[in-house]
CSV table of C-alpha atoms and ligand atoms in Angstrom, one decimal:
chain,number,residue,atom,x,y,z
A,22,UNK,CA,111.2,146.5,43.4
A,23,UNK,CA,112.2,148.5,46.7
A,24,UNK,CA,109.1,147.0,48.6
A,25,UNK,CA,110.4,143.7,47.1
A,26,UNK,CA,113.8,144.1,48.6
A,27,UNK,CA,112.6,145.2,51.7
A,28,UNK,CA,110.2,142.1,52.1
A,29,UNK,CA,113.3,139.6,51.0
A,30,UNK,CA,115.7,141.6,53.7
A,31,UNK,CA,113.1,140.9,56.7
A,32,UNK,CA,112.7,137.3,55.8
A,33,UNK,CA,116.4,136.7,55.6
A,34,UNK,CA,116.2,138.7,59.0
A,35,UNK,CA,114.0,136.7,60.6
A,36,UNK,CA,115.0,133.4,59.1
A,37,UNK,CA,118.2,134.7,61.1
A,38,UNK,CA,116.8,135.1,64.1
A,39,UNK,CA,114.6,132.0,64.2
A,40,UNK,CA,118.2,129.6,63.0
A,41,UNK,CA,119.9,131.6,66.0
A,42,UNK,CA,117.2,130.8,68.6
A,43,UNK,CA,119.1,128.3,70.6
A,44,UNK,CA,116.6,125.1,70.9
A,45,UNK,CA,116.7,123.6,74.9
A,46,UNK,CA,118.5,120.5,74.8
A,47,UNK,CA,116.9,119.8,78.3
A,48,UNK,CA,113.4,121.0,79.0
A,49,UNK,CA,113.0,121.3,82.9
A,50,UNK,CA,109.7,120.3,84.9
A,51,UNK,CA,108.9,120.6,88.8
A,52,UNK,CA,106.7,119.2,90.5
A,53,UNK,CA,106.2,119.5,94.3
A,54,UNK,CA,106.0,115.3,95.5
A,55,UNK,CA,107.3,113.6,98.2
A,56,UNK,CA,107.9,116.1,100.5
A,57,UNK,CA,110.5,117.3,98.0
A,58,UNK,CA,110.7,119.5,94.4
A,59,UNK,CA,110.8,116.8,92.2
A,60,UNK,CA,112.7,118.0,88.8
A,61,UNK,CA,112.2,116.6,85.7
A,62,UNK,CA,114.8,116.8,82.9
A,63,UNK,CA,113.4,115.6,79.7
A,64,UNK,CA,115.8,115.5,76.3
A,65,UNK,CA,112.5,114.2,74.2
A,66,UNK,CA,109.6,116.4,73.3
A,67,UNK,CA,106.9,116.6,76.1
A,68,UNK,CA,103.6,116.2,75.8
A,69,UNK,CA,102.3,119.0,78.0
A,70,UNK,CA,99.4,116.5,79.5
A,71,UNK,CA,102.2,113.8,80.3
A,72,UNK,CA,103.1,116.6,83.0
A,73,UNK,CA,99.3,116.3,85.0
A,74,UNK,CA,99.8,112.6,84.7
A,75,UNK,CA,103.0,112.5,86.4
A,76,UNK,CA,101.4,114.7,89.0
A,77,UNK,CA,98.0,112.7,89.5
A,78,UNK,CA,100.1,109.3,89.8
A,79,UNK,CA,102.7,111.0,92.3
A,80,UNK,CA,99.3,112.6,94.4
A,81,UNK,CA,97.9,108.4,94.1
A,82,UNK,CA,101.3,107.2,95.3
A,83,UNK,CA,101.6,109.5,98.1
A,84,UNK,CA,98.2,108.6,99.6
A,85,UNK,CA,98.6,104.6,99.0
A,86,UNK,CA,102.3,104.8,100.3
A,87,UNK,CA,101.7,107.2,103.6
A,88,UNK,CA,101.3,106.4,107.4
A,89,UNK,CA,99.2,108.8,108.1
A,90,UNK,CA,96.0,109.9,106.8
A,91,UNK,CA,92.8,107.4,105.3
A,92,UNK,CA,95.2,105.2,102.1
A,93,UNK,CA,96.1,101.7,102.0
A,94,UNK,CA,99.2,101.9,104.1
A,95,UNK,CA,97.6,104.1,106.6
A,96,UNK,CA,94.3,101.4,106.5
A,97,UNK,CA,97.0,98.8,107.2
A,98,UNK,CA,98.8,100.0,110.2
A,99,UNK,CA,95.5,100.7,112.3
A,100,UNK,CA,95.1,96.9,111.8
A,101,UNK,CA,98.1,95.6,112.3
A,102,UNK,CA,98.0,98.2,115.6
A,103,UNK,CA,95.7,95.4,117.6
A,104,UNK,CA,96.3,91.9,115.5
A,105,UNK,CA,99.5,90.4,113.9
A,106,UNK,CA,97.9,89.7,110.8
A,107,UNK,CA,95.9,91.9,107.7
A,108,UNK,CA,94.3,91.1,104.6
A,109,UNK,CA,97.4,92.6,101.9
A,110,UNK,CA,96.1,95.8,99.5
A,111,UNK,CA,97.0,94.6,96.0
A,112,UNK,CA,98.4,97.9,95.3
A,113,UNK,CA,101.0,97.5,98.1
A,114,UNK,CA,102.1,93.6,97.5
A,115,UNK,CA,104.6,94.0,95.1
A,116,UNK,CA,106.2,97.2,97.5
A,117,UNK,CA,105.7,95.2,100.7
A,118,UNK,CA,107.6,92.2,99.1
A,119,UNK,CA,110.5,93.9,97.8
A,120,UNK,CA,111.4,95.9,101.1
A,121,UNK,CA,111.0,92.1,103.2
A,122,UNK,CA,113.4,91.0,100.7
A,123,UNK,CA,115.6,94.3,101.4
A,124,UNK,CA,115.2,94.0,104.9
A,125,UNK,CA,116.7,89.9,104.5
A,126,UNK,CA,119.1,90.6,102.9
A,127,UNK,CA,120.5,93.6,104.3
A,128,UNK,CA,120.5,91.6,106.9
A,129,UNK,CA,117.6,93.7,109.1
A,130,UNK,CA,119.3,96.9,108.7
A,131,UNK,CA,116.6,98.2,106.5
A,132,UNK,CA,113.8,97.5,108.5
A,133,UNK,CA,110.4,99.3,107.3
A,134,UNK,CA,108.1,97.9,110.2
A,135,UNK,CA,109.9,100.3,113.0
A,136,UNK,CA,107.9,103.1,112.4
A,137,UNK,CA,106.9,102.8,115.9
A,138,UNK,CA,110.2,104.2,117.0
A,139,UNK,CA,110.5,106.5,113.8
A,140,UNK,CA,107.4,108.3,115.5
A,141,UNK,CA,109.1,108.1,118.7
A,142,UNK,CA,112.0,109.7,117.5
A,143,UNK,CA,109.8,112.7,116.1
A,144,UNK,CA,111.0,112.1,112.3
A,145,UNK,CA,107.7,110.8,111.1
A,146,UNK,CA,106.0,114.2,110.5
A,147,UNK,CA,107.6,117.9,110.8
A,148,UNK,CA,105.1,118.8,113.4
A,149,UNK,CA,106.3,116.2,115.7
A,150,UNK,CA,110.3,117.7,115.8
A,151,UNK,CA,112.0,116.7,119.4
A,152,UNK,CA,115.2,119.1,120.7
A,153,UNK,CA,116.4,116.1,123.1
A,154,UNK,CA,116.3,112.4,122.8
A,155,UNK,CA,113.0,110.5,123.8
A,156,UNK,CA,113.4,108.6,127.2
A,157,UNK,CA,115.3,105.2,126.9
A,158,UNK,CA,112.7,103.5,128.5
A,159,UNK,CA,110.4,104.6,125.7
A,160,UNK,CA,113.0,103.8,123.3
A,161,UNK,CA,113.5,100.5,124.6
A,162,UNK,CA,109.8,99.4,124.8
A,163,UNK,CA,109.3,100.1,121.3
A,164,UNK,CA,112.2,98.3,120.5
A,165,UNK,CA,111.1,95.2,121.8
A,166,UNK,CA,107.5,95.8,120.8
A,167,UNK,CA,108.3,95.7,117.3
A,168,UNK,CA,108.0,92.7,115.1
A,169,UNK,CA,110.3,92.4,112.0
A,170,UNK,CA,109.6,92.8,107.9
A,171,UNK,CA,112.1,90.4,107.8
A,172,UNK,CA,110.2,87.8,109.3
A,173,UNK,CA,106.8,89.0,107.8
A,174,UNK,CA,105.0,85.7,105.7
A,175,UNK,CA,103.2,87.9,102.5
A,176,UNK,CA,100.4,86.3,100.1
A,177,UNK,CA,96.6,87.7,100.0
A,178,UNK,CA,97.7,88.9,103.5
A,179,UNK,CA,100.3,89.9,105.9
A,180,UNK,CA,101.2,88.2,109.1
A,181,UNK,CA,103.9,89.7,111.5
A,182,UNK,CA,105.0,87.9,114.6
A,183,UNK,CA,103.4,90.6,116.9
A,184,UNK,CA,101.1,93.3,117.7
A,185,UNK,CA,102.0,97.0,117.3
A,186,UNK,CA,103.9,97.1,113.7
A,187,UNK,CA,103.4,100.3,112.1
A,188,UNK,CA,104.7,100.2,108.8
A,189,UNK,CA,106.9,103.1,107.4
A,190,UNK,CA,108.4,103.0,104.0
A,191,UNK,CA,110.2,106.4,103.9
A,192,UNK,CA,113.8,104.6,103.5
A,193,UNK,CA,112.5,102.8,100.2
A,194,UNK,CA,109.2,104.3,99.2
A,195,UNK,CA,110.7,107.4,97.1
A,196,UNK,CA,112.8,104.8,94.6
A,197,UNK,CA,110.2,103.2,94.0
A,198,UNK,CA,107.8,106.0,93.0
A,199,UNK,CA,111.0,107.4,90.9
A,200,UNK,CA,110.5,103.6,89.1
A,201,UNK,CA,106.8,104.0,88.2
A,202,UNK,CA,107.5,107.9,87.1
A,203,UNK,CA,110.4,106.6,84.7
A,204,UNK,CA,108.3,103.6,83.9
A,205,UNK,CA,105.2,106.3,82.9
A,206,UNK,CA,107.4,108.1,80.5
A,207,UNK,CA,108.8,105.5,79.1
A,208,UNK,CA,104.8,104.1,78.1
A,209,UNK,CA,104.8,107.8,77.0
A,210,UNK,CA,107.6,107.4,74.4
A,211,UNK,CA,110.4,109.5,76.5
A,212,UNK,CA,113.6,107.7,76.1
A,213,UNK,CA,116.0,110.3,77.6
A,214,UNK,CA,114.9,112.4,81.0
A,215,UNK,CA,116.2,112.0,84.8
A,216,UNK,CA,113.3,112.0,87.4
A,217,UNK,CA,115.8,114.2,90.7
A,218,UNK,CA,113.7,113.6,93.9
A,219,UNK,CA,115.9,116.1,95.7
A,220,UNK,CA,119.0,114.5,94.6
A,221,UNK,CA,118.1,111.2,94.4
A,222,UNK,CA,117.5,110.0,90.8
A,223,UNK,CA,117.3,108.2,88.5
A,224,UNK,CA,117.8,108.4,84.1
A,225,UNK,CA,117.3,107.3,81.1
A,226,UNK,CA,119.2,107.4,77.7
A,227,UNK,CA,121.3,110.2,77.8
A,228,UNK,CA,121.2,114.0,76.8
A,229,UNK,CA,121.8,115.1,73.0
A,230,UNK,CA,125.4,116.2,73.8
A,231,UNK,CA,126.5,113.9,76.5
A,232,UNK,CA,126.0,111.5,78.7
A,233,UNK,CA,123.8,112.7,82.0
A,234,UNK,CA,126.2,114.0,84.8
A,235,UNK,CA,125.4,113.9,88.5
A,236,UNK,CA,126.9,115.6,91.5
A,237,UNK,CA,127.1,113.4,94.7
A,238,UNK,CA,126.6,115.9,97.9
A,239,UNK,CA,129.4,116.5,100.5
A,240,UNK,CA,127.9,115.8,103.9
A,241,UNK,CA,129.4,118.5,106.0
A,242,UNK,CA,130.1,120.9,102.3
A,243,UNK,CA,128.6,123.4,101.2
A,244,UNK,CA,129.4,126.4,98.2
A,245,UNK,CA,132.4,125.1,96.0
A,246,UNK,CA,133.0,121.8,98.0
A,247,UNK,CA,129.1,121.1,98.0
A,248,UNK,CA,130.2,118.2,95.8
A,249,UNK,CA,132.0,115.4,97.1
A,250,UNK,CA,132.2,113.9,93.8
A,251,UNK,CA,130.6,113.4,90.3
A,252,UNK,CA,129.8,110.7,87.8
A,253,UNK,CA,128.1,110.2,84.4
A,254,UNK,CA,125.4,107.9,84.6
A,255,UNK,CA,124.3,105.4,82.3
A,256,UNK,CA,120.7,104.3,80.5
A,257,UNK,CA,118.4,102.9,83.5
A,258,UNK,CA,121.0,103.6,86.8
A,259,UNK,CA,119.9,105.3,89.6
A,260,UNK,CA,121.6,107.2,92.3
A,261,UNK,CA,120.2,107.5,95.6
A,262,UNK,CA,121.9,108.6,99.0
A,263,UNK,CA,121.1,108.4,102.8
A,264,UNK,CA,122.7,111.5,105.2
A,265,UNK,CA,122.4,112.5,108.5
A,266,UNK,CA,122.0,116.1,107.2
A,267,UNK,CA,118.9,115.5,106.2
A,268,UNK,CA,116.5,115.4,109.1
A,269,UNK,CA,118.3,115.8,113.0
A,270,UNK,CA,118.7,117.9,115.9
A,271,UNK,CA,121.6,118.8,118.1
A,272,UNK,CA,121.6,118.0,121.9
A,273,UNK,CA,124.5,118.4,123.9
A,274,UNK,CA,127.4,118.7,121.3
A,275,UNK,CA,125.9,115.2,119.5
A,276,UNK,CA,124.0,115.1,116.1
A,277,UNK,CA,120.8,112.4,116.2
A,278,UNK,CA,119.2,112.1,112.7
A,279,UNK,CA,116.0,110.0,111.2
A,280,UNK,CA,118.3,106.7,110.5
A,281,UNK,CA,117.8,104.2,113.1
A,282,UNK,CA,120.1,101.2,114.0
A,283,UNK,CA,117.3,98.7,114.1
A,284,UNK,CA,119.9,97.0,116.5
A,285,UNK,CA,119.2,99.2,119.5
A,286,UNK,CA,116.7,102.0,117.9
A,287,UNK,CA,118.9,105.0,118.4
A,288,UNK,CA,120.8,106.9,115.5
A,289,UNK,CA,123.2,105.0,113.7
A,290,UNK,CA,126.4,106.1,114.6
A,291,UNK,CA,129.0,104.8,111.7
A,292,UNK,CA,128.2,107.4,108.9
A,293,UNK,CA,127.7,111.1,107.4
A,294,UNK,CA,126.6,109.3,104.3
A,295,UNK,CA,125.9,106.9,102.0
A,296,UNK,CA,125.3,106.1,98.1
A,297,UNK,CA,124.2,103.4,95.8
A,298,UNK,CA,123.8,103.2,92.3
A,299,UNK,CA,121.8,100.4,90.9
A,300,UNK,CA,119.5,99.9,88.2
A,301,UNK,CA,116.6,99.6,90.6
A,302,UNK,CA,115.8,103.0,92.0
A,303,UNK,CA,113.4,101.1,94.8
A,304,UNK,CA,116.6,98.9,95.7
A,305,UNK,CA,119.2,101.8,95.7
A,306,UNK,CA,117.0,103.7,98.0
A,307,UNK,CA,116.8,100.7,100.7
A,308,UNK,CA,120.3,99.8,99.9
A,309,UNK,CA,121.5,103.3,100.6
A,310,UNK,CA,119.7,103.2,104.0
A,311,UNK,CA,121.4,99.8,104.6
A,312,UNK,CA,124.6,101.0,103.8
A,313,UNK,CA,124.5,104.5,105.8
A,314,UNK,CA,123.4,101.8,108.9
A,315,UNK,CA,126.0,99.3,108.0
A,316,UNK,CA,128.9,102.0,108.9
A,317,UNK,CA,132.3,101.3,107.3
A,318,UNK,CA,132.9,97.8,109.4
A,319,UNK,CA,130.3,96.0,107.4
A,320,UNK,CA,129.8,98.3,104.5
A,321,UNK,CA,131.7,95.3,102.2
A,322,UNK,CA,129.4,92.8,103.3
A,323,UNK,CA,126.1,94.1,103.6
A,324,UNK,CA,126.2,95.4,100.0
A,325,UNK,CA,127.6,92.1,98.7
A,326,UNK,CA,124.6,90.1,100.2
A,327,UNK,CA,122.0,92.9,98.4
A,328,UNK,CA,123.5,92.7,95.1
A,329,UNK,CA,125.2,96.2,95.3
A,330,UNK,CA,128.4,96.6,93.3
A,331,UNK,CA,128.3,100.4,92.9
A,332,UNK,CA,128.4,102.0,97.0
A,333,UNK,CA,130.3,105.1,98.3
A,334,UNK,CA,130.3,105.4,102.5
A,335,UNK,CA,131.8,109.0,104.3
A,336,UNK,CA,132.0,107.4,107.6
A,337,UNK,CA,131.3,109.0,111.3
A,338,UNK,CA,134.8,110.9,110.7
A,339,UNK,CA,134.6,111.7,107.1
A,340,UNK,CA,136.6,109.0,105.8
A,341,UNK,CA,135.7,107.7,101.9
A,342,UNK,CA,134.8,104.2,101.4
A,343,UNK,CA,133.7,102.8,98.1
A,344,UNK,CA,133.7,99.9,96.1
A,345,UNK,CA,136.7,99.6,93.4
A,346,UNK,CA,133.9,100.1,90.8
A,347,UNK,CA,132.4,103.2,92.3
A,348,UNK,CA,136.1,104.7,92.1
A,349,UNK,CA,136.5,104.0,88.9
A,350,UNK,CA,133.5,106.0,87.8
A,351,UNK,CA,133.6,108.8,90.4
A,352,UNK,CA,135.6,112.0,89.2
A,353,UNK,CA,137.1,114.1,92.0
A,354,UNK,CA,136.9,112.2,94.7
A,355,UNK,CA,139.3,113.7,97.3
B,426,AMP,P1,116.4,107.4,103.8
B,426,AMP,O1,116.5,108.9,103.7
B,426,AMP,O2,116.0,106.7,102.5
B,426,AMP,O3,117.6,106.7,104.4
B,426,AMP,O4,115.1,107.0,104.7
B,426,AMP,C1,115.1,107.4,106.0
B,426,AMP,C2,113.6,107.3,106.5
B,426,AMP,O5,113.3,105.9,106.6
B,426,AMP,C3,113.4,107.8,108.0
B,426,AMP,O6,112.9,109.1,107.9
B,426,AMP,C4,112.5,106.8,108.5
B,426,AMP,O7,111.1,107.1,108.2
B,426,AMP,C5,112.8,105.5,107.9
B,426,AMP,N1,113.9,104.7,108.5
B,426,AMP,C6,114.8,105.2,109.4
B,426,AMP,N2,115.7,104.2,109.7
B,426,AMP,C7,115.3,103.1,109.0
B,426,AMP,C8,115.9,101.8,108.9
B,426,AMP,N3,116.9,101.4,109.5
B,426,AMP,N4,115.2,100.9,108.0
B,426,AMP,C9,114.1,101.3,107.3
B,426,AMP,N5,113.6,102.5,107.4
B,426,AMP,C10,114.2,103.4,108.2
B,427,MG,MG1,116.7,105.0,101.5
């Protein structure tokens, strides 16, 4: 009877302990991709193996979509180094198209195919960091030297309307790899998770308790007024943001950073920072790039002609711009 009692009192125990172990609403994933730590927030259960194929697609998306090294891209700009025209990778057709049709209609602000004067700049690769500007001579014949996306003509193959294009996706490529990751766990059955490239994002469904909540960084904050603002963010919308924090060096008092005015191939001057939502991750990223070129002057416009309703600009002096939608769903906003 005692034993009896005693074997009752540990099963009531334990079925204590295992009702008060608190379930994760969110499970948390990282994965080192695109030069970032890629987080993963899932609300579903995950498959552990789902976890490797989200790795081995990011590792095939990095090689296909990179200037440098032996993949497609990389194959692509030694060609189009010598002759105006390729043969088009399949794998990069449906990429290629959607950044010409960025680079129309954000009116050749977003322009992929000045990777030329990306390299020149010293943003393409880590290794390459400059402490001073590049001569404007060198600045200037790259300029000139570099054919448009814009007026690219895409089928089986690409033709530009020069020599010397070297192709660099970095303002759109990391939306759409956050696409196919979202589109791989939705074949997968995961219905609610955020894929966070390094604070660009994008979700799906929402989180048990509540809808998924974002933080939009400050450009110049950092501890409590790292956040320039938040939002709740709705089945499909993404969230991506361009700054001149990111990559830069000082010289003399001035601040030049990795996003260049394909107007005159320096720095653009107009913004700290800029934000998109859209439901197209590979769109918001170009978009935000656009935007952060556009400067406040043409901020209105530019996103109007790329379908943008949802922007947020912190001009050169750290004004706020934003599109009556964006305020309404932004919360703290100064
Ligand atoms: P993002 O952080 O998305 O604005 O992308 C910036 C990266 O895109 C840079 O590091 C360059 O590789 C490239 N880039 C810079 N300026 C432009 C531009 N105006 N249009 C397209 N790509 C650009
Ligand atoms: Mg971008």
């Amino acid at each position: 009877m005692k034993q009896a009692l005693i074997a009752l009192a540990l099963c009531a125990l334990l079925a204590w302990a295992v009702w008060r172990e608190p379930v994760p609403l969110v499970q948390h994933r990282e994965v080192f991709a695109l030069g970032t730590l890629l987080q993963l927030s899932v609300a579903d259960p995950l498959p552990p193996p789902l976890l490797s194929k989200v790795q081995a697609e990011l590792r095939a998306f990095e090689k296909r979509w990179s200037p440098q090294g032996d993949g497609e891209l990389a194959r692509l700009n030694a060609l189009l180094a010598s002759q105006p025209g390729a043969p088009l990778p399949e794998a990069l057709r449906a990429g290629i198209s959607a950044a010409r049709d960025a680079c129309l209609s954000s009116d050749g602000l977003f322009d992929p195919a000045m990777g030329a004067l990306v390299q020149i700049w010293g943003f393409d690769d880590e290794r390459n960091f400059r402490s001073e500007p590049p001569p404007a001579s060198a600045i200037e014949q790259a300029l000139s030297a570099s054919p448009s996306l814009c007026a690219a003509e895409l089928g089986d193959s690409i033709k530009l309307t020069g020599i010397g294009a070297r192709l660099d996706f970095g303002a759109s490529a990391k939306g759409r790899a956050v696409d196919e990751i979202i589109a791989l766990l939705h074949r997968h059955g995961i219905r609610n998770a955020i894929v966070n490239a390094g604070g660009d994002l994008r979700a799906i469904g929402r989180r048990p308790d509540r809808a998924w909540r974002i933080g939009i960084r400050h450009p110049r904050g950092d501890g409590p007024r790292a956040v320039l603002a938040s939002l709740d963010i709705a089945d499909g919308e993404a969230v991506f943001s361009s700054g001149d924090y990111e990559r830069y060096f000082l010289h003399e008092g001035r601040r030049y950073h990795h996003i260049i005015d394909p107007r005159d191939g320096y720095p653009a001057t107009g913004s700290q920072s800029a934000t998109v939502l859209h439901h197209s991750a590979e769109l918001a990223d170009a978009a935000a790039t656009a935007l952060f070129v556009a400067g406040p002057d043409r901020a209105a416009d530019i996103m109007q002609r790329m379908g943008v309703g949802l922007w947020l600009l912190v001009d050169a002096e750290g004004g706020i711009h934003a599109s009556a939608a964006m305020r309404e769903r932004l919360e703290g906003l100064p």
